[in-house]
mmCIF file of N, CA and C in Angstrom:
data_model
loop_
_atom_site.group_PDB
_atom_site.id
_atom_site.type_symbol
_atom_site.label_atom_id
_atom_site.label_comp_id
_atom_site.label_asym_id
_atom_site.label_seq_id
_atom_site.Cartn_x
_atom_site.Cartn_y
_atom_site.Cartn_z
ATOM 1 N N UNK V 20 182.479 116.914 118.618
ATOM 2 C CA UNK V 20 181.894 115.612 118.874
ATOM 3 C C UNK V 20 180.706 115.411 117.929
ATOM 4 N N UNK V 21 180.672 114.301 117.264
ATOM 5 C CA UNK V 21 179.631 113.993 116.304
ATOM 6 C C UNK V 21 178.284 113.857 116.994
ATOM 7 N N UNK V 22 177.246 114.384 116.346
ATOM 8 C CA UNK V 22 175.900 114.244 116.885
ATOM 9 C C UNK V 22 175.488 115.349 117.836
ATOM 10 N N UNK V 23 176.389 116.287 118.092
ATOM 11 C CA UNK V 23 176.059 117.354 119.025
ATOM 12 C C UNK V 23 175.945 118.704 118.323
ATOM 13 N N UNK V 24 175.643 118.675 117.045
ATOM 14 C CA UNK V 24 175.549 119.915 116.280
ATOM 15 C C UNK V 24 174.189 120.591 116.433
ATOM 16 N N UNK V 25 173.295 119.980 117.185
ATOM 17 C CA UNK V 25 171.973 120.551 117.445
ATOM 18 C C UNK V 25 171.710 120.517 118.948
ATOM 19 N N UNK V 26 170.758 121.316 119.418
ATOM 20 C CA UNK V 26 170.399 121.215 120.844
ATOM 21 C C UNK V 26 169.960 119.804 121.231
ATOM 22 N N UNK V 27 169.278 119.102 120.331
ATOM 23 C CA UNK V 27 168.865 117.721 120.627
ATOM 24 C C UNK V 27 170.075 116.819 120.843
ATOM 25 N N UNK V 28 171.124 117.033 120.051
ATOM 26 C CA UNK V 28 172.344 116.255 120.217
ATOM 27 C C UNK V 28 173.021 116.537 121.546
ATOM 28 N N UNK V 29 173.014 117.807 121.953
ATOM 29 C CA UNK V 29 173.590 118.168 123.249
ATOM 30 C C UNK V 29 172.743 117.568 124.371
ATOM 31 N N UNK V 30 171.416 117.589 124.211
ATOM 32 C CA UNK V 30 170.534 116.964 125.206
ATOM 33 C C UNK V 30 170.866 115.472 125.342
ATOM 34 N N UNK V 31 171.064 114.809 124.222
ATOM 35 C CA UNK V 31 171.395 113.379 124.252
ATOM 36 C C UNK V 31 172.700 113.147 125.010
ATOM 37 N N UNK V 32 173.680 114.025 124.806
ATOM 38 C CA UNK V 32 174.950 113.919 125.523
ATOM 39 C C UNK V 32 174.737 114.125 127.024
ATOM 40 N N UNK V 33 173.951 115.141 127.390
ATOM 41 C CA UNK V 33 173.642 115.372 128.808
ATOM 42 C C UNK V 33 172.954 114.155 129.414
ATOM 43 N N UNK V 34 172.013 113.608 128.691
ATOM 44 C CA UNK V 34 171.262 112.432 129.164
ATOM 45 C C UNK V 34 172.194 111.235 129.364
ATOM 46 N N UNK V 35 173.125 111.049 128.428
ATOM 47 C CA UNK V 35 174.090 109.951 128.525
ATOM 48 C C UNK V 35 174.945 110.099 129.780
ATOM 49 N N UNK V 36 175.431 111.300 130.032
ATOM 50 C CA UNK V 36 176.246 111.525 131.227
ATOM 51 C C UNK V 36 175.403 111.392 132.495
ATOM 52 N N UNK V 37 174.177 111.857 132.440
ATOM 53 C CA UNK V 37 173.294 111.736 133.598
ATOM 54 C C UNK V 37 173.073 110.272 133.962
ATOM 55 N N UNK V 38 172.832 109.442 132.972
ATOM 56 C CA UNK V 38 172.616 108.014 133.233
ATOM 57 C C UNK V 38 173.901 107.319 133.691
ATOM 58 N N UNK V 39 175.053 107.803 133.230
ATOM 59 C CA UNK V 39 176.322 107.216 133.661
ATOM 60 C C UNK V 39 176.603 107.562 135.130
ATOM 61 N N UNK V 40 176.260 108.776 135.510
ATOM 62 C CA UNK V 40 176.517 109.227 136.875
ATOM 63 C C UNK V 40 175.446 108.739 137.842
ATOM 64 N N UNK V 41 174.224 108.626 137.343
ATOM 65 C CA UNK V 41 173.100 108.179 138.181
ATOM 66 C C UNK V 41 172.393 107.002 137.500
ATOM 67 N N UNK V 42 173.038 105.829 137.492
ATOM 68 C CA UNK V 42 172.450 104.668 136.828
ATOM 69 C C UNK V 42 171.151 104.188 137.479
ATOM 70 N N UNK V 43 170.853 104.696 138.664
ATOM 71 C CA UNK V 43 169.615 104.319 139.339
ATOM 72 C C UNK V 43 168.393 104.999 138.724
ATOM 73 N N UNK V 44 168.602 106.030 137.904
ATOM 74 C CA UNK V 44 167.476 106.710 137.257
ATOM 75 C C UNK V 44 166.932 105.853 136.119
ATOM 76 N N UNK V 45 165.642 105.838 135.981
ATOM 77 C CA UNK V 45 165.025 105.137 134.854
ATOM 78 C C UNK V 45 165.219 105.997 133.606
ATOM 79 N N UNK V 46 165.762 105.411 132.566
ATOM 80 C CA UNK V 46 166.054 106.155 131.344
ATOM 81 C C UNK V 46 164.820 106.865 130.801
ATOM 82 N N UNK V 47 163.665 106.227 130.908
ATOM 83 C CA UNK V 47 162.447 106.837 130.357
ATOM 84 C C UNK V 47 161.893 107.952 131.232
ATOM 85 N N UNK V 48 162.485 108.160 132.422
ATOM 86 C CA UNK V 48 162.029 109.246 133.282
ATOM 87 C C UNK V 48 162.727 110.566 132.945
ATOM 88 N N UNK V 49 163.789 110.483 132.147
ATOM 89 C CA UNK V 49 164.566 111.673 131.797
ATOM 90 C C UNK V 49 163.981 112.274 130.528
ATOM 91 N N UNK V 50 163.495 113.516 130.670
ATOM 92 C CA UNK V 50 162.869 114.209 129.535
ATOM 93 C C UNK V 50 163.366 115.648 129.486
ATOM 94 N N UNK V 51 163.384 116.254 128.304
ATOM 95 C CA UNK V 51 163.896 117.620 128.167
ATOM 96 C C UNK V 51 163.186 118.642 129.055
ATOM 97 N N UNK V 52 161.918 118.438 129.355
ATOM 98 C CA UNK V 52 161.150 119.397 130.138
ATOM 99 C C UNK V 52 161.336 119.286 131.636
ATOM 100 N N UNK V 53 162.203 118.376 132.078
ATOM 101 C CA UNK V 53 162.464 118.205 133.509
ATOM 102 C C UNK V 53 163.867 118.699 133.847
ATOM 103 N N UNK V 54 164.004 119.222 135.035
ATOM 104 C CA UNK V 54 165.331 119.606 135.501
ATOM 105 C C UNK V 54 165.966 118.405 136.201
ATOM 106 N N UNK V 55 167.276 118.455 136.345
ATOM 107 C CA UNK V 55 167.944 117.386 137.079
ATOM 108 C C UNK V 55 167.490 117.390 138.534
ATOM 109 N N UNK V 56 167.212 118.573 139.066
ATOM 110 C CA UNK V 56 166.713 118.667 140.444
ATOM 111 C C UNK V 56 165.383 117.931 140.569
ATOM 112 N N UNK V 57 164.487 118.123 139.593
ATOM 113 C CA UNK V 57 163.192 117.440 139.619
ATOM 114 C C UNK V 57 163.351 115.928 139.539
ATOM 115 N N UNK V 58 164.454 115.478 138.948
ATOM 116 C CA UNK V 58 164.734 114.045 138.859
ATOM 117 C C UNK V 58 165.398 113.517 140.132
ATOM 118 N N UNK V 59 165.638 114.411 141.102
ATOM 119 C CA UNK V 59 166.236 113.995 142.366
ATOM 120 C C UNK V 59 167.749 113.924 142.349
ATOM 121 N N UNK V 60 168.366 114.584 141.384
ATOM 122 C CA UNK V 60 169.824 114.563 141.261
ATOM 123 C C UNK V 60 170.408 115.657 142.156
ATOM 124 N N UNK V 61 171.350 115.286 143.011
ATOM 125 C CA UNK V 61 171.929 116.264 143.936
ATOM 126 C C UNK V 61 172.871 117.225 143.207
ATOM 127 N N UNK V 62 173.236 118.290 143.883
ATOM 128 C CA UNK V 62 174.008 119.354 143.247
ATOM 129 C C UNK V 62 175.386 118.893 142.767
ATOM 130 N N UNK V 63 176.037 118.007 143.487
ATOM 131 C CA UNK V 63 177.347 117.516 143.045
ATOM 132 C C UNK V 63 177.223 116.679 141.782
ATOM 133 N N UNK V 64 176.214 115.833 141.723
ATOM 134 C CA UNK V 64 175.996 115.029 140.516
ATOM 135 C C UNK V 64 175.599 115.911 139.340
ATOM 136 N N UNK V 65 174.793 116.950 139.598
ATOM 137 C CA UNK V 65 174.423 117.882 138.523
ATOM 138 C C UNK V 65 175.673 118.539 137.956
ATOM 139 N N UNK V 66 176.557 118.956 138.835
ATOM 140 C CA UNK V 66 177.798 119.577 138.403
ATOM 141 C C UNK V 66 178.636 118.597 137.577
ATOM 142 N N UNK V 67 178.733 117.351 138.026
ATOM 143 C CA UNK V 67 179.491 116.336 137.289
ATOM 144 C C UNK V 67 178.937 116.134 135.884
ATOM 145 N N UNK V 68 177.618 116.113 135.752
ATOM 146 C CA UNK V 68 176.987 115.926 134.443
ATOM 147 C C UNK V 68 177.350 117.081 133.516
ATOM 148 N N UNK V 69 177.206 118.294 134.012
ATOM 149 C CA UNK V 69 177.473 119.475 133.193
ATOM 150 C C UNK V 69 178.953 119.554 132.817
ATOM 151 N N UNK V 70 179.842 119.353 133.777
ATOM 152 C CA UNK V 70 181.275 119.423 133.499
ATOM 153 C C UNK V 70 181.677 118.354 132.477
ATOM 154 N N UNK V 71 181.148 117.159 132.615
ATOM 155 C CA UNK V 71 181.476 116.094 131.661
ATOM 156 C C UNK V 71 181.021 116.462 130.250
ATOM 157 N N UNK V 72 179.836 117.011 130.123
ATOM 158 C CA UNK V 72 179.332 117.401 128.805
ATOM 159 C C UNK V 72 180.159 118.546 128.220
ATOM 160 N N UNK V 73 180.458 119.552 129.033
ATOM 161 C CA UNK V 73 181.256 120.676 128.548
ATOM 162 C C UNK V 73 182.646 120.219 128.127
ATOM 163 N N UNK V 74 183.227 119.302 128.889
ATOM 164 C CA UNK V 74 184.546 118.764 128.558
ATOM 165 C C UNK V 74 184.493 118.008 127.239
ATOM 166 N N UNK V 75 183.496 117.157 127.070
ATOM 167 C CA UNK V 75 183.360 116.417 125.822
ATOM 168 C C UNK V 75 183.221 117.347 124.621
ATOM 169 N N UNK V 76 182.507 118.439 124.818
ATOM 170 C CA UNK V 76 182.255 119.370 123.723
ATOM 171 C C UNK V 76 183.376 120.389 123.540
ATOM 172 N N UNK V 77 184.241 120.509 124.542
ATOM 173 C CA UNK V 77 185.327 121.472 124.458
ATOM 174 C C UNK V 77 184.859 122.910 124.481
ATOM 175 N N UNK V 78 183.801 123.171 125.265
ATOM 176 C CA UNK V 78 183.260 124.524 125.345
ATOM 177 C C UNK V 78 183.259 125.013 126.793
ATOM 178 N N UNK V 79 183.193 126.323 126.916
ATOM 179 C CA UNK V 79 183.033 126.944 128.228
ATOM 180 C C UNK V 79 181.766 127.776 128.185
ATOM 181 N N UNK V 80 180.992 127.696 129.255
ATOM 182 C CA UNK V 80 179.751 128.459 129.365
ATOM 183 C C UNK V 80 179.787 129.165 130.717
ATOM 184 N N UNK V 81 179.517 130.466 130.736
ATOM 185 C CA UNK V 81 179.500 131.170 132.021
ATOM 186 C C UNK V 81 178.510 130.521 132.998
ATOM 187 N N UNK V 82 178.926 130.443 134.254
ATOM 188 C CA UNK V 82 178.099 129.759 135.252
ATOM 189 C C UNK V 82 176.737 130.409 135.429
ATOM 190 N N UNK V 83 176.635 131.736 135.243
ATOM 191 C CA UNK V 83 175.330 132.378 135.390
ATOM 192 C C UNK V 83 174.368 131.936 134.297
ATOM 193 N N UNK V 84 174.887 131.640 133.109
ATOM 194 C CA UNK V 84 174.024 131.121 132.042
ATOM 195 C C UNK V 84 173.569 129.700 132.361
ATOM 196 N N UNK V 85 174.490 128.891 132.859
ATOM 197 C CA UNK V 85 174.135 127.515 133.222
ATOM 198 C C UNK V 85 173.084 127.514 134.330
ATOM 199 N N UNK V 86 173.247 128.387 135.300
ATOM 200 C CA UNK V 86 172.317 128.449 136.423
ATOM 201 C C UNK V 86 170.926 128.885 135.993
ATOM 202 N N UNK V 87 170.837 129.578 134.867
ATOM 203 C CA UNK V 87 169.542 130.074 134.377
ATOM 204 C C UNK V 87 168.713 128.984 133.692
ATOM 205 N N UNK V 88 169.307 127.831 133.455
ATOM 206 C CA UNK V 88 168.590 126.757 132.753
ATOM 207 C C UNK V 88 167.452 126.216 133.617
ATOM 208 N N UNK V 89 166.263 126.236 133.060
ATOM 209 C CA UNK V 89 165.079 125.782 133.798
ATOM 210 C C UNK V 89 164.923 124.268 133.756
ATOM 211 N N UNK V 90 165.443 123.646 132.708
ATOM 212 C CA UNK V 90 165.280 122.203 132.549
ATOM 213 C C UNK V 90 166.394 121.683 131.629
ATOM 214 N N UNK V 91 166.418 120.385 131.394
ATOM 215 C CA UNK V 91 167.475 119.788 130.572
ATOM 216 C C UNK V 91 167.459 120.311 129.138
ATOM 217 N N UNK V 92 166.280 120.521 128.587
ATOM 218 C CA UNK V 92 166.182 121.038 127.227
ATOM 219 C C UNK V 92 166.763 122.437 127.119
ATOM 220 N N UNK V 93 166.444 123.270 128.090
ATOM 221 C CA UNK V 93 166.976 124.633 128.116
ATOM 222 C C UNK V 93 168.485 124.605 128.327
ATOM 223 N N UNK V 94 168.969 123.737 129.186
ATOM 224 C CA UNK V 94 170.399 123.582 129.415
ATOM 225 C C UNK V 94 171.096 123.193 128.116
ATOM 226 N N UNK V 95 170.520 122.269 127.380
ATOM 227 C CA UNK V 95 171.095 121.849 126.092
ATOM 228 C C UNK V 95 171.150 123.017 125.118
ATOM 229 N N UNK V 96 170.122 123.845 125.085
ATOM 230 C CA UNK V 96 170.119 125.008 124.192
ATOM 231 C C UNK V 96 171.216 125.999 124.576
ATOM 232 N N UNK V 97 171.360 126.238 125.874
ATOM 233 C CA UNK V 97 172.400 127.168 126.352
ATOM 234 C C UNK V 97 173.776 126.664 125.949
ATOM 235 N N UNK V 98 174.050 125.413 126.200
ATOM 236 C CA UNK V 98 175.358 124.834 125.857
ATOM 237 C C UNK V 98 175.553 124.870 124.355
ATOM 238 N N UNK V 99 174.525 124.538 123.590
ATOM 239 C CA UNK V 99 174.634 124.525 122.133
ATOM 240 C C UNK V 99 175.010 125.894 121.583
ATOM 241 N N UNK V 100 174.501 126.950 122.169
ATOM 242 C CA UNK V 100 174.816 128.301 121.701
ATOM 243 C C UNK V 100 176.314 128.606 121.799
ATOM 244 N N UNK V 101 177.029 127.914 122.660
ATOM 245 C CA UNK V 101 178.462 128.151 122.857
ATOM 246 C C UNK V 101 179.330 127.208 122.041
ATOM 247 N N UNK V 102 178.722 126.402 121.186
ATOM 248 C CA UNK V 102 179.477 125.456 120.342
ATOM 249 C C UNK V 102 180.234 126.204 119.281
#
């Protein structure tokens, strides 16, 4: 997928899916240093965001690595490493 060759690109993809799944979130409230939990996103929606991004990228990431992500920026870095 074009534009996802860097962690920033993966973050942008995560953000896009997050806003699609939770359109009630203010776009400017989503920042790399925040977790989806801190944004009030429930566990099912968090899973949907991650699965959608992984599907778009055609990658698999072990769940223990995904669970270790402290925030959206860290999550993007973890996913990017598996590109």
